[in-house]
Tab-separated table of C-alpha atoms in Angstrom:
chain	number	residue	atom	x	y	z
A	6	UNK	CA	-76.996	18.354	62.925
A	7	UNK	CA	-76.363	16.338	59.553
A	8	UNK	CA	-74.775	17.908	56.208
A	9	UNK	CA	-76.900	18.957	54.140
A	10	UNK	CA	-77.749	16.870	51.063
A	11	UNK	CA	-76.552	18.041	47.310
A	12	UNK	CA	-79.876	18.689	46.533
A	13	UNK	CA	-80.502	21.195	49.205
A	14	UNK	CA	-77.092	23.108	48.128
A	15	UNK	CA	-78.289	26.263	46.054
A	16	UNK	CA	-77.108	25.941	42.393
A	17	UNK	CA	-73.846	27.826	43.073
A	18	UNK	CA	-72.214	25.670	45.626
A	19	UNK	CA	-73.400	22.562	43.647
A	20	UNK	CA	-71.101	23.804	40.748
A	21	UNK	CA	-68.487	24.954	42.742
A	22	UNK	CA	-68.349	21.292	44.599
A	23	UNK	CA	-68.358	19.527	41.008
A	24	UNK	CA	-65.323	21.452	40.236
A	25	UNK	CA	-63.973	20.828	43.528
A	26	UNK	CA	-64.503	17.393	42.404
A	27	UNK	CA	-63.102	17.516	39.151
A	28	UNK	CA	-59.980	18.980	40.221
A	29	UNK	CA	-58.732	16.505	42.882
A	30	UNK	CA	-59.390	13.562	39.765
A	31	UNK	CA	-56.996	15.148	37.959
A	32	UNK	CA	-54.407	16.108	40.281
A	33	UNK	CA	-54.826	13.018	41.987
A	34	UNK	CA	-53.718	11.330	38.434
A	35	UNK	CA	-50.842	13.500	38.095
A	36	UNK	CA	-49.198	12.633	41.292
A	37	UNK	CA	-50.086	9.019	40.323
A	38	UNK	CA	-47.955	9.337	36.915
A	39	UNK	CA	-45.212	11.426	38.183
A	40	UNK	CA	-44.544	8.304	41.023
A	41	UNK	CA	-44.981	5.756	38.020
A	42	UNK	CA	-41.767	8.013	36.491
A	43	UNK	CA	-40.332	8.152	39.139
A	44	UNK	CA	-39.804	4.517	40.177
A	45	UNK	CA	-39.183	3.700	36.071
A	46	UNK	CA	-35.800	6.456	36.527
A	47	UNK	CA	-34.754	4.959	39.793
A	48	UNK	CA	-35.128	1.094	38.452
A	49	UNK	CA	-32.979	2.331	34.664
A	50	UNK	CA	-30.338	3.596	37.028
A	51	UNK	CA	-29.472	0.839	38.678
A	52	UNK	CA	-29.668	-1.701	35.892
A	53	UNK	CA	-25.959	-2.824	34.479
A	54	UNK	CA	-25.486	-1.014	30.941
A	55	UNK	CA	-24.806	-4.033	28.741
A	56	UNK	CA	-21.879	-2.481	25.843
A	57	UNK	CA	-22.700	-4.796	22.744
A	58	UNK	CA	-19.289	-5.085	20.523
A	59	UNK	CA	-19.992	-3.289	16.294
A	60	UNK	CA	-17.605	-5.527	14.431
A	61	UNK	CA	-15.364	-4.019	11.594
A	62	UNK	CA	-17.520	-3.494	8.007
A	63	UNK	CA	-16.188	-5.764	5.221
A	64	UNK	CA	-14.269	-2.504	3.488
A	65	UNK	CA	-12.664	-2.087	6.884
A	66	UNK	CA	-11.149	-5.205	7.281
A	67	UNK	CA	-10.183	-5.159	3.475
A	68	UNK	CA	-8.469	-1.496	3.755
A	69	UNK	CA	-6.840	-2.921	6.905
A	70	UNK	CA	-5.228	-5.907	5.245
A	71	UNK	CA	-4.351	-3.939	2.198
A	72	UNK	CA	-1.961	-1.520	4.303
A	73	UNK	CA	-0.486	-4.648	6.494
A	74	UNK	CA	0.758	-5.986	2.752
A	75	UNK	CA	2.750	-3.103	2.226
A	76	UNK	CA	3.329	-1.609	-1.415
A	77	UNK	CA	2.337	-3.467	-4.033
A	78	UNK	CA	4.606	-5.589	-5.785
A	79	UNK	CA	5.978	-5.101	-9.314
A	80	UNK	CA	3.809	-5.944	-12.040
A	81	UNK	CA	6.813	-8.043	-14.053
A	82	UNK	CA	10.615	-8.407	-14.262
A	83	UNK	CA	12.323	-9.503	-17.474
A	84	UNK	CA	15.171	-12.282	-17.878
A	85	UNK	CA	18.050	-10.853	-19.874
A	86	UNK	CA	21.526	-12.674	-20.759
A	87	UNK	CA	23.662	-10.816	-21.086
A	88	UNK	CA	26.824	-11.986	-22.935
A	89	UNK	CA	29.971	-11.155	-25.130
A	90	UNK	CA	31.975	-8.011	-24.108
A	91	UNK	CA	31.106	-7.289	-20.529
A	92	UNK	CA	32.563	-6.993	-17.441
A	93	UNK	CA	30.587	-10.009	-15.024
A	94	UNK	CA	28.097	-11.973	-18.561
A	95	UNK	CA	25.519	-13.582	-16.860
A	96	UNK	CA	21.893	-13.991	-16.565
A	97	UNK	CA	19.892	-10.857	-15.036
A	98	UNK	CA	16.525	-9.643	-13.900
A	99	UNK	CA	15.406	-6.231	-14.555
A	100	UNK	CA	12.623	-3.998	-14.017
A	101	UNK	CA	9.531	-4.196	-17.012
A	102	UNK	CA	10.426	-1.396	-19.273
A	103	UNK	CA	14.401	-1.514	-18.929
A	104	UNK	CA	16.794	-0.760	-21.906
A	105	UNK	CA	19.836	-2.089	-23.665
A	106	UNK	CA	21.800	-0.151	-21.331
A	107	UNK	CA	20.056	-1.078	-18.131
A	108	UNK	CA	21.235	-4.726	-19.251
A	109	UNK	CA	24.792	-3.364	-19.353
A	110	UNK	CA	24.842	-1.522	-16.393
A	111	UNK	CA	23.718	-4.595	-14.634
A	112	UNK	CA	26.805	-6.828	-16.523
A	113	UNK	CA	29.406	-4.104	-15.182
A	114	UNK	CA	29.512	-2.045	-18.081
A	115	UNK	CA	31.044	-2.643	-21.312
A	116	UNK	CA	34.711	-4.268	-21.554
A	117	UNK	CA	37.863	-3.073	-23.150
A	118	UNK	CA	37.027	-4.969	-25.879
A	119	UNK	CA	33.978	-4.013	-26.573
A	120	UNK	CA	32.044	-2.081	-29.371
A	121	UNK	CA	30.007	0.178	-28.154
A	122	UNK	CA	28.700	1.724	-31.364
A	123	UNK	CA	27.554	-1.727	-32.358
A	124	UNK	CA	25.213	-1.180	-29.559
A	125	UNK	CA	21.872	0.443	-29.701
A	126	UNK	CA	21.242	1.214	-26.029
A	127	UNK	CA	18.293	2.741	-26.300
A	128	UNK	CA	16.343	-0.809	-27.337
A	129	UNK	CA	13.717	-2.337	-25.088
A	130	UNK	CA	14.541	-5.454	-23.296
A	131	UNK	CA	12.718	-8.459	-24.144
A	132	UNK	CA	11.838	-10.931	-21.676
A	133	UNK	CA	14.075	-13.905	-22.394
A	134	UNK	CA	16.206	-12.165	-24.726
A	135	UNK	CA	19.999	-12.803	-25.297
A	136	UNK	CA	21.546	-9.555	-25.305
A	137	UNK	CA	25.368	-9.652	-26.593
A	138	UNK	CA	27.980	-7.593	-26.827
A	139	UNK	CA	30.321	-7.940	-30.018
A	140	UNK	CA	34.007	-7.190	-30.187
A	141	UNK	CA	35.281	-4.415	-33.429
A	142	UNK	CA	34.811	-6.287	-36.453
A	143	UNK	CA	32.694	-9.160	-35.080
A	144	UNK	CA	29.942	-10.310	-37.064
A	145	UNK	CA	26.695	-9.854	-35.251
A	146	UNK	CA	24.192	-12.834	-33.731
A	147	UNK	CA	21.079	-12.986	-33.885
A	148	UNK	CA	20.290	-11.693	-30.363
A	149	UNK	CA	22.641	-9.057	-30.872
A	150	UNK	CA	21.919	-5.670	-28.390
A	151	UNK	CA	20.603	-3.282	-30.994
A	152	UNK	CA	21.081	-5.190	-34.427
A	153	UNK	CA	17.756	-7.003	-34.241
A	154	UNK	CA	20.104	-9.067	-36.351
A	155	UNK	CA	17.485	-11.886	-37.133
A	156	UNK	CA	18.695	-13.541	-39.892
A	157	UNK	CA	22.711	-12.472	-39.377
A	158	UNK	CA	22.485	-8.951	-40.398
A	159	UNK	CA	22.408	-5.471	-39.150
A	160	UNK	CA	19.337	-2.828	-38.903
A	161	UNK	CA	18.216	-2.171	-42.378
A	162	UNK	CA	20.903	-4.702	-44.429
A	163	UNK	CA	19.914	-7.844	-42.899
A	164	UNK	CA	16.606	-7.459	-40.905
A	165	UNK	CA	13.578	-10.108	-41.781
A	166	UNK	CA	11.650	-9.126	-44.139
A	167	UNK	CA	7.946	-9.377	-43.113
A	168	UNK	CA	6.654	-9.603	-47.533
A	169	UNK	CA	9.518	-12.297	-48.274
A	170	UNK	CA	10.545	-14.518	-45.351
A	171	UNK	CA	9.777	-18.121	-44.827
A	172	UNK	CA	8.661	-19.394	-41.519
A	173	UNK	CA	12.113	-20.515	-40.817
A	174	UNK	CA	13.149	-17.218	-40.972
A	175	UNK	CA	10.332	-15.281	-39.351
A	176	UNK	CA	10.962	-17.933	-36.099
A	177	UNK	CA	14.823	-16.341	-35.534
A	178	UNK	CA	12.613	-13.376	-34.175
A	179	UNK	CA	12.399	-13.060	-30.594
A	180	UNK	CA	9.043	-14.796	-29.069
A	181	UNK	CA	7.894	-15.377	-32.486
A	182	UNK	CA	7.406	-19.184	-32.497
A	183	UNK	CA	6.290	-21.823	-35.494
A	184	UNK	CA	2.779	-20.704	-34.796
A	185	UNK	CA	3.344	-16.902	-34.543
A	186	UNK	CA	5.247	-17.350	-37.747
A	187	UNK	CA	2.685	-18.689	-39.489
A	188	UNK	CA	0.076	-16.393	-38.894
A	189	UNK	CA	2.404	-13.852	-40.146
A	190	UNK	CA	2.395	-15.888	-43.727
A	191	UNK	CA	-1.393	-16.448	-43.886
A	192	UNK	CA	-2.321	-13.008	-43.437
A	193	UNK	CA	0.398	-12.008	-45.519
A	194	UNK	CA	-1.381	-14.150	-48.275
A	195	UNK	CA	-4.722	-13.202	-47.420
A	196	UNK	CA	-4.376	-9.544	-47.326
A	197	UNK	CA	-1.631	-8.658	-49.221
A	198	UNK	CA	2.344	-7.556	-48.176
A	199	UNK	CA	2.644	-5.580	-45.551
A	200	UNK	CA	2.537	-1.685	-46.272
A	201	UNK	CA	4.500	-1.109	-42.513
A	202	UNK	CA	5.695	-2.714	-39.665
A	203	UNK	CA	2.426	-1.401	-37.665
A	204	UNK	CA	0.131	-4.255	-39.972
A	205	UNK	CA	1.483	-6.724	-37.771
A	206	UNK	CA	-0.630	-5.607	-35.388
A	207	UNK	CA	-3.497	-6.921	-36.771
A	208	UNK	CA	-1.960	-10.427	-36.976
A	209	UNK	CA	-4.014	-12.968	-33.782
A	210	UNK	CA	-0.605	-13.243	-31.437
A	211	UNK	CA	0.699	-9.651	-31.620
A	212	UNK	CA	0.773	-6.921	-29.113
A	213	UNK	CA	1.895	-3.513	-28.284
A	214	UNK	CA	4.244	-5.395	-25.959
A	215	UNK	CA	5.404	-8.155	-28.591
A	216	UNK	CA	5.655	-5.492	-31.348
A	217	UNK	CA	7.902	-3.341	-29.616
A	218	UNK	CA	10.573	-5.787	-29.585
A	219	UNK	CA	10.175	-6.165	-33.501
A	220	UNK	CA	10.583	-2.685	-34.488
A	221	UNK	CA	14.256	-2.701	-35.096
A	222	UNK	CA	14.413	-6.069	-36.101
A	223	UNK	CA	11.823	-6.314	-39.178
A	224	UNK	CA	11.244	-4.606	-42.471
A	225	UNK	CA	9.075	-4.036	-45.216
């Protein structure tokens, strides 16, 4: 006895064998992908994992070298001689910023022969400065600690002054050369004298720095 043909199926069991149909399609391509997953898992797993090496950033490998070098080093020292009435006269190095008496200090201290209130400790150091010590009674240098004797004379007797010296005498001041000097002149003559020792800031040459270590040794 043969199956009967779709045809001769009543409508109902024609639609239920079309879904019947349908059905196994789809599950059949479910089973299909869940094997394709399957397999793609199992192959991942046993493939080495290949570890690929980040190199350091640029910053790291700065910040890294910057904390190898250790603290930074000072910005400057100053050269000092330091003669006269002191224990051990002699050339020193100090710290930027030192004093008078940090240039002491560093010669032993003052002798028994010295005189101390020929001295004004307080003074800035000047890179390449001579600071000296005098004895009672001796006539200060030039370079004297605390005269700014330029010239030969004490603080307010003797120091240069900025409306009437030559550039002779304007080149006993310390790091004030032929050239420095003569800027001092010209705009001395183009501008008028000076009204304070502050104008020689606007001289080409002069500094905070440089001006600092003119203060006790110039007048107007």
């Amino acid at each position: 006895m043969s199956a009967p043909s779709p045809a001769a199926l009543p409508p109902a069991a024609r639609s239920a064998a079309r879904r019947w149909g349908w059905g196994a399609a789809v599950s059949l391509v479910l089973v299909v992908l869940v094997v394709t997953i399957g397999i793609g898992i199992v192959r991942s797993a046993g493939s080495p994992t290949v570890v690929v090496p980040v190199e350091p950033s640029a910053s790291a490998q700065m910040s890294e070298a910057i904390a190898d070098a250790g603290p930074a080093a000072p910005v400057e020292d100053v050269f000092v001689h330091v003669s006269g009435r002191v224990r051990q006269p002699g050339l020193y190095v100090l710290s930027a910023g030192s004093r008078v008496v940090d240039a002491i200090s560093a010669a032993g201290g003052f002798s028994d022969e010295a005189d101390p209130s020929a001295v004004n400790l307080a003074r800035p150091i000047i890179d390449g400065e001579q600071v000296h010590i005098p004895a009672p009674g001796e006539a200060p240098s030039a370079g004297a600690a605390g005269e700014g004797a330029a010239g030969g004379g004490a603080v307010g007797s003797g120091a240069v002054d900025l409306n009437a010296a030559d550039a002779a005498a304007l080149d006993t001041l310390p790091r004030i050369g032929p050239a420095i000097a003569q800027r001092i002149i010209d705009w001395r003559e183009q501008n008028g004298p000076f009204t304070s020792v502050e104008d020689l800031l606007a001289v080409p040459g002069i500094g905070e720095k440089l001006l600092a270590g003119l203060r006790d040794r110039v007048r107007v």
